[in-house]
mmCIF file of C-alpha atoms in Angstrom:
data_model
loop_
_atom_site.group_PDB
_atom_site.id
_atom_site.type_symbol
_atom_site.label_atom_id
_atom_site.label_comp_id
_atom_site.label_asym_id
_atom_site.label_seq_id
_atom_site.Cartn_x
_atom_site.Cartn_y
_atom_site.Cartn_z
ATOM 1 C CA THR A 1 -93.545 206.635 164.923
ATOM 2 C CA GLN A 2 -94.515 205.158 168.247
ATOM 3 C CA LEU A 3 -91.546 204.306 170.403
ATOM 4 C CA LEU A 4 -91.187 202.693 173.778
ATOM 5 C CA GLU A 5 -88.025 203.402 175.714
ATOM 6 C CA GLN A 6 -86.979 201.127 178.520
ATOM 7 C CA SER A 7 -84.515 201.924 181.255
ATOM 8 C CA PRO A 8 -82.163 200.747 182.399
ATOM 9 C CA GLN A 9 -80.959 198.619 179.485
ATOM 10 C CA PHE A 10 -78.865 196.401 181.745
ATOM 11 C CA LEU A 11 -79.146 195.652 185.428
ATOM 12 C CA SER A 12 -76.941 193.361 187.509
ATOM 13 C CA ILE A 13 -77.920 192.964 191.149
ATOM 14 C CA GLN A 14 -77.481 190.618 194.090
ATOM 15 C CA GLU A 15 -80.132 188.187 195.207
ATOM 16 C CA GLY A 16 -82.530 189.816 197.646
ATOM 17 C CA GLU A 17 -82.292 193.343 196.230
ATOM 18 C CA ASN A 18 -85.243 195.297 194.882
ATOM 19 C CA LEU A 19 -85.344 196.855 191.429
ATOM 20 C CA THR A 20 -87.552 198.910 189.145
ATOM 21 C CA VAL A 21 -87.640 198.893 185.353
ATOM 22 C CA TYR A 22 -89.252 201.755 183.461
ATOM 23 C CA CYS A 23 -91.038 201.887 180.130
ATOM 24 C CA ASN A 24 -91.751 205.335 178.689
ATOM 25 C CA SER A 25 -93.349 206.733 175.564
ATOM 26 C CA SER A 26 -94.639 210.006 174.195
ATOM 27 C CA SER A 27 -97.610 208.096 172.766
ATOM 28 C CA VAL A 28 -100.762 206.907 174.457
ATOM 29 C CA PHE A 29 -101.403 203.184 174.324
ATOM 30 C CA SER A 30 -104.679 201.341 174.672
ATOM 31 C CA SER A 31 -102.947 198.698 176.735
ATOM 32 C CA LEU A 32 -99.444 197.859 177.792
ATOM 33 C CA GLN A 33 -97.922 194.481 178.421
ATOM 34 C CA TRP A 34 -94.826 193.105 180.049
ATOM 35 C CA TYR A 35 -93.038 190.035 178.767
ATOM 36 C CA ARG A 36 -90.080 188.022 179.972
ATOM 37 C CA GLN A 37 -87.760 186.333 177.516
ATOM 38 C CA GLU A 38 -85.037 183.779 178.135
ATOM 39 C CA PRO A 39 -82.173 183.204 175.661
ATOM 40 C CA GLY A 40 -83.275 181.323 172.560
ATOM 41 C CA GLU A 41 -86.932 181.334 173.616
ATOM 42 C CA GLY A 42 -89.924 183.414 172.667
ATOM 43 C CA PRO A 43 -91.198 186.184 174.977
ATOM 44 C CA VAL A 44 -93.713 185.031 177.581
ATOM 45 C CA LEU A 45 -96.546 187.331 178.620
ATOM 46 C CA LEU A 46 -96.445 188.345 182.297
ATOM 47 C CA VAL A 47 -99.230 190.911 182.569
ATOM 48 C CA THR A 48 -101.455 193.329 180.672
ATOM 49 C CA VAL A 49 -102.485 196.719 182.070
ATOM 50 C CA VAL A 50 -105.319 198.647 180.493
ATOM 51 C CA THR A 51 -106.554 201.401 182.788
ATOM 52 C CA GLY A 52 -104.521 204.507 183.600
ATOM 53 C CA GLY A 53 -103.136 204.220 187.133
ATOM 54 C CA GLU A 54 -103.756 200.494 187.251
ATOM 55 C CA VAL A 55 -101.535 198.385 189.508
ATOM 56 C CA LYS A 56 -101.212 194.624 189.152
ATOM 57 C CA LYS A 57 -99.236 192.228 191.295
ATOM 58 C CA LEU A 58 -97.812 188.876 190.300
ATOM 59 C CA LYS A 59 -96.113 187.370 193.362
ATOM 60 C CA ARG A 60 -93.001 189.545 193.861
ATOM 61 C CA LEU A 61 -93.606 191.556 190.693
ATOM 62 C CA THR A 62 -95.645 194.782 190.737
ATOM 63 C CA PHE A 63 -96.711 196.428 187.496
ATOM 64 C CA GLN A 64 -98.072 199.952 187.195
ATOM 65 C CA PHE A 65 -99.617 201.779 184.240
ATOM 66 C CA GLY A 66 -99.179 205.543 184.220
ATOM 67 C CA ASP A 67 -102.216 207.758 184.668
ATOM 68 C CA ALA A 68 -101.862 209.071 181.113
ATOM 69 C CA ARG A 69 -101.293 205.566 179.720
ATOM 70 C CA LYS A 70 -97.935 206.573 178.265
ATOM 71 C CA ASP A 71 -95.626 204.818 180.692
ATOM 72 C CA SER A 72 -95.323 201.818 182.936
ATOM 73 C CA SER A 73 -93.044 200.369 185.559
ATOM 74 C CA LEU A 74 -92.131 196.917 186.761
ATOM 75 C CA HIS A 75 -90.927 196.549 190.331
ATOM 76 C CA ILE A 76 -89.390 193.312 191.594
ATOM 77 C CA THR A 77 -89.077 192.766 195.328
ATOM 78 C CA ALA A 78 -86.348 190.529 196.748
ATOM 79 C CA ALA A 79 -85.033 189.453 193.354
ATOM 80 C CA GLN A 80 -83.993 185.841 192.895
ATOM 81 C CA PRO A 81 -81.631 184.222 190.362
ATOM 82 C CA GLY A 82 -84.679 182.756 188.644
ATOM 83 C CA ASP A 83 -85.768 186.298 187.753
ATOM 84 C CA THR A 84 -82.792 186.618 185.397
ATOM 85 C CA GLY A 85 -83.865 187.351 181.846
ATOM 86 C CA LEU A 86 -84.853 189.989 179.321
ATOM 87 C CA TYR A 87 -87.895 192.044 180.330
ATOM 88 C CA LEU A 88 -89.825 193.660 177.502
ATOM 89 C CA CYS A 89 -92.662 196.122 177.600
ATOM 90 C CA ALA A 90 -95.043 196.333 174.655
ATOM 91 C CA GLY A 91 -97.724 198.846 173.768
ATOM 92 C CA ALA A 92 -100.821 198.022 171.785
ATOM 93 C CA ASN A 93 -102.430 200.508 169.445
ATOM 94 C CA THR A 94 -104.258 200.305 166.114
ATOM 95 C CA GLY A 95 -103.477 196.642 165.711
ATOM 96 C CA LYS A 96 -99.741 196.937 166.208
ATOM 97 C CA LEU A 97 -97.884 195.625 169.214
ATOM 98 C CA ILE A 98 -94.742 197.712 169.604
ATOM 99 C CA PHE A 99 -91.912 196.532 171.849
ATOM 100 C CA GLY A 100 -89.340 198.419 173.836
ATOM 101 C CA GLN A 101 -85.681 197.486 173.520
ATOM 102 C CA GLY A 102 -85.808 195.478 176.710
ATOM 103 C CA THR A 103 -84.032 195.414 180.049
ATOM 104 C CA THR A 104 -81.554 192.619 180.633
ATOM 105 C CA LEU A 105 -81.660 191.612 184.293
ATOM 106 C CA GLN A 106 -79.016 189.477 185.945
ATOM 107 C CA VAL A 107 -79.571 188.395 189.538
ATOM 108 C CA LYS A 108 -76.468 186.963 191.138
ATOM 109 C CA PRO A 109 -76.768 184.439 193.987
ATOM 110 C CA ASP B 1 -95.860 175.700 175.686
ATOM 111 C CA SER B 2 -97.583 178.753 174.178
ATOM 112 C CA GLY B 3 -99.477 176.742 171.583
ATOM 113 C CA VAL B 4 -97.822 178.640 168.725
ATOM 114 C CA THR B 5 -95.691 176.425 166.491
ATOM 115 C CA GLN B 6 -92.896 177.685 164.290
ATOM 116 C CA THR B 7 -90.873 175.681 161.802
ATOM 117 C CA PRO B 8 -88.070 175.224 161.183
ATOM 118 C CA LYS B 9 -86.303 175.989 164.450
ATOM 119 C CA HIS B 10 -82.956 176.607 162.747
ATOM 120 C CA LEU B 11 -82.128 177.560 159.181
ATOM 121 C CA ILE B 12 -78.741 178.128 157.573
ATOM 122 C CA THR B 13 -78.655 179.435 154.041
ATOM 123 C CA ALA B 14 -76.451 181.375 151.656
ATOM 124 C CA THR B 15 -76.706 184.988 150.596
ATOM 125 C CA GLY B 16 -79.058 185.563 147.696
ATOM 126 C CA GLN B 17 -81.267 182.613 148.582
ATOM 127 C CA ARG B 18 -84.952 182.539 149.502
ATOM 128 C CA VAL B 19 -86.486 180.878 152.549
ATOM 129 C CA THR B 20 -89.970 180.373 153.955
ATOM 130 C CA LEU B 21 -90.749 180.385 157.655
ATOM 131 C CA ARG B 22 -93.960 178.818 158.852
ATOM 132 C CA CYS B 23 -96.196 179.584 161.808
ATOM 133 C CA SER B 24 -99.259 177.807 163.186
ATOM 134 C CA PRO B 25 -101.160 180.028 165.647
ATOM 135 C CA ARG B 26 -102.888 178.907 168.821
ATOM 136 C CA SER B 27 -106.214 177.242 168.252
ATOM 137 C CA GLY B 28 -108.878 179.950 167.932
ATOM 138 C CA ASP B 29 -106.466 182.853 167.414
ATOM 139 C CA LEU B 30 -107.205 184.892 164.306
ATOM 140 C CA SER B 31 -104.261 187.297 164.445
ATOM 141 C CA VAL B 32 -100.694 186.445 163.525
ATOM 142 C CA TYR B 33 -97.739 188.786 164.032
ATOM 143 C CA TRP B 34 -94.205 188.446 162.712
ATOM 144 C CA TYR B 35 -91.203 189.948 164.493
ATOM 145 C CA GLN B 36 -87.490 190.044 163.802
ATOM 146 C CA GLN B 37 -85.082 190.065 166.730
ATOM 147 C CA SER B 38 -81.407 190.780 166.325
ATOM 148 C CA LEU B 39 -78.851 191.622 168.979
ATOM 149 C CA ASP B 40 -78.571 195.292 168.110
ATOM 150 C CA GLN B 41 -82.176 196.005 167.112
ATOM 151 C CA GLY B 42 -84.433 194.412 169.680
ATOM 152 C CA LEU B 43 -87.816 192.978 168.733
ATOM 153 C CA GLN B 44 -88.915 194.671 165.503
ATOM 154 C CA PHE B 45 -92.508 194.402 164.328
ATOM 155 C CA LEU B 46 -92.716 193.258 160.705
ATOM 156 C CA ILE B 47 -96.327 192.586 159.821
ATOM 157 C CA GLN B 48 -99.690 191.478 161.185
ATOM 158 C CA TYR B 49 -102.482 189.454 159.624
ATOM 159 C CA TYR B 50 -106.009 189.086 160.917
ATOM 160 C CA ASN B 51 -108.219 186.325 159.574
ATOM 161 C CA GLY B 52 -106.348 186.192 156.282
ATOM 162 C CA GLU B 53 -106.003 189.913 155.675
ATOM 163 C CA GLU B 54 -103.036 192.170 156.230
ATOM 164 C CA ARG B 55 -103.882 194.397 159.195
ATOM 165 C CA ALA B 56 -100.722 196.323 160.066
ATOM 166 C CA LYS B 57 -97.279 196.757 158.621
ATOM 167 C CA GLY B 58 -94.069 197.627 160.385
ATOM 168 C CA ASN B 59 -90.491 197.861 159.224
ATOM 169 C CA ILE B 60 -90.728 195.045 156.722
ATOM 170 C CA LEU B 61 -88.324 195.095 153.794
ATOM 171 C CA GLU B 62 -89.616 194.808 150.238
ATOM 172 C CA ARG B 63 -87.628 191.575 149.945
ATOM 173 C CA PHE B 64 -89.839 190.101 152.663
ATOM 174 C CA SER B 65 -93.456 189.092 152.260
ATOM 175 C CA ALA B 66 -96.014 187.201 154.279
ATOM 176 C CA GLN B 67 -99.444 185.715 153.991
ATOM 177 C CA GLN B 68 -102.053 184.047 156.153
ATOM 178 C CA PHE B 69 -103.913 181.100 154.721
ATOM 179 C CA PRO B 70 -107.566 180.063 155.185
ATOM 180 C CA ASP B 71 -106.560 177.594 157.899
ATOM 181 C CA LEU B 72 -104.945 180.612 159.652
ATOM 182 C CA HIS B 73 -101.372 179.400 159.461
ATOM 183 C CA SER B 74 -98.940 181.994 158.180
ATOM 184 C CA GLU B 75 -95.752 182.032 156.175
ATOM 185 C CA LEU B 76 -93.006 184.627 156.053
ATOM 186 C CA ASN B 77 -90.989 184.622 152.853
ATOM 187 C CA LEU B 78 -87.526 186.147 152.847
ATOM 188 C CA SER B 79 -85.777 186.537 149.505
ATOM 189 C CA SER B 80 -82.440 187.799 148.173
ATOM 190 C CA LEU B 81 -81.062 187.145 151.615
ATOM 191 C CA GLU B 82 -78.246 189.250 152.984
ATOM 192 C CA LEU B 83 -75.883 188.661 155.893
ATOM 193 C CA GLY B 84 -77.765 191.304 157.857
ATOM 194 C CA ASP B 85 -80.961 189.271 157.689
ATOM 195 C CA SER B 86 -79.480 186.800 160.160
ATOM 196 C CA ALA B 87 -81.727 187.006 163.209
ATOM 197 C CA LEU B 88 -84.370 185.282 165.258
ATOM 198 C CA TYR B 89 -87.784 185.471 163.621
ATOM 199 C CA PHE B 90 -90.770 185.139 165.922
ATOM 200 C CA CYS B 91 -94.386 184.558 165.195
ATOM 201 C CA ALA B 92 -97.045 185.470 167.724
ATOM 202 C CA SER B 93 -100.784 184.993 167.736
ATOM 203 C CA SER B 94 -103.690 186.539 169.589
ATOM 204 C CA VAL B 95 -107.446 186.192 169.732
ATOM 205 C CA THR B 96 -108.303 189.799 169.062
ATOM 206 C CA SER B 97 -106.889 192.495 166.861
ATOM 207 C CA GLY B 98 -107.011 196.019 168.143
ATOM 208 C CA THR B 99 -106.822 197.742 171.452
ATOM 209 C CA TYR B 100 -106.559 194.781 173.804
ATOM 210 C CA THR B 101 -103.970 192.484 172.344
ATOM 211 C CA GLU B 102 -102.208 189.751 174.265
ATOM 212 C CA ALA B 103 -99.714 187.975 172.097
ATOM 213 C CA PHE B 104 -98.413 184.466 172.561
ATOM 214 C CA PHE B 105 -95.087 183.740 170.946
ATOM 215 C CA GLY B 106 -93.648 180.702 169.267
ATOM 216 C CA GLN B 107 -90.138 179.432 169.929
ATOM 217 C CA GLY B 108 -88.778 181.292 166.933
ATOM 218 C CA THR B 109 -86.746 180.409 163.860
ATOM 219 C CA ARG B 110 -83.062 181.207 164.027
ATOM 220 C CA LEU B 111 -81.945 182.210 160.540
ATOM 221 C CA THR B 112 -78.260 182.309 159.739
ATOM 222 C CA VAL B 113 -77.213 183.698 156.373
ATOM 223 C CA VAL B 114 -73.649 182.794 155.367
#
């Protein structure tokens, strides 16, 4: 069974702080995606990484795919209250899109 | 707006009943995925269809079934409902099926079994 483990599960920080969320697996994925979900809404795709070692930036968010394509990280610089939400990583392989349990981020003003 | 439409948005029903959830994918997307999200279980993959055919199966109960129709919309049927089936059910669609899959999610159907 392919599993994606995210850490930490919960994170509460002050506005302006930096943070990193990790997504780890023992399996290799063809691609890995990060989503953000707000309460009562569906997850929204932030980024897809495909190549081992790949780094993508989306404003204050930096995403990295591990060299072996088994893990990924999401780094947020100078977090803002608008970044509050559930961050999910998802790995794609053989037609399935498997999600991690998510990291709940709260950014306090 | 992701372009994926799910109906109904809310559903309240009694134990033992059967319900049908409907999903219309984004225009041009051939793949449809169904997920169940509950507070203690995260986003659980149920099943995937590609162009009308079942492509992948996850932790879907035997009481649950799904299909994708020729117009590519999909339905998820849940029968003999139990209290534990209360959850958010999401449908997602994507253009491709396979290694490079970017899914776009609907707003979900919140099912409450009483």
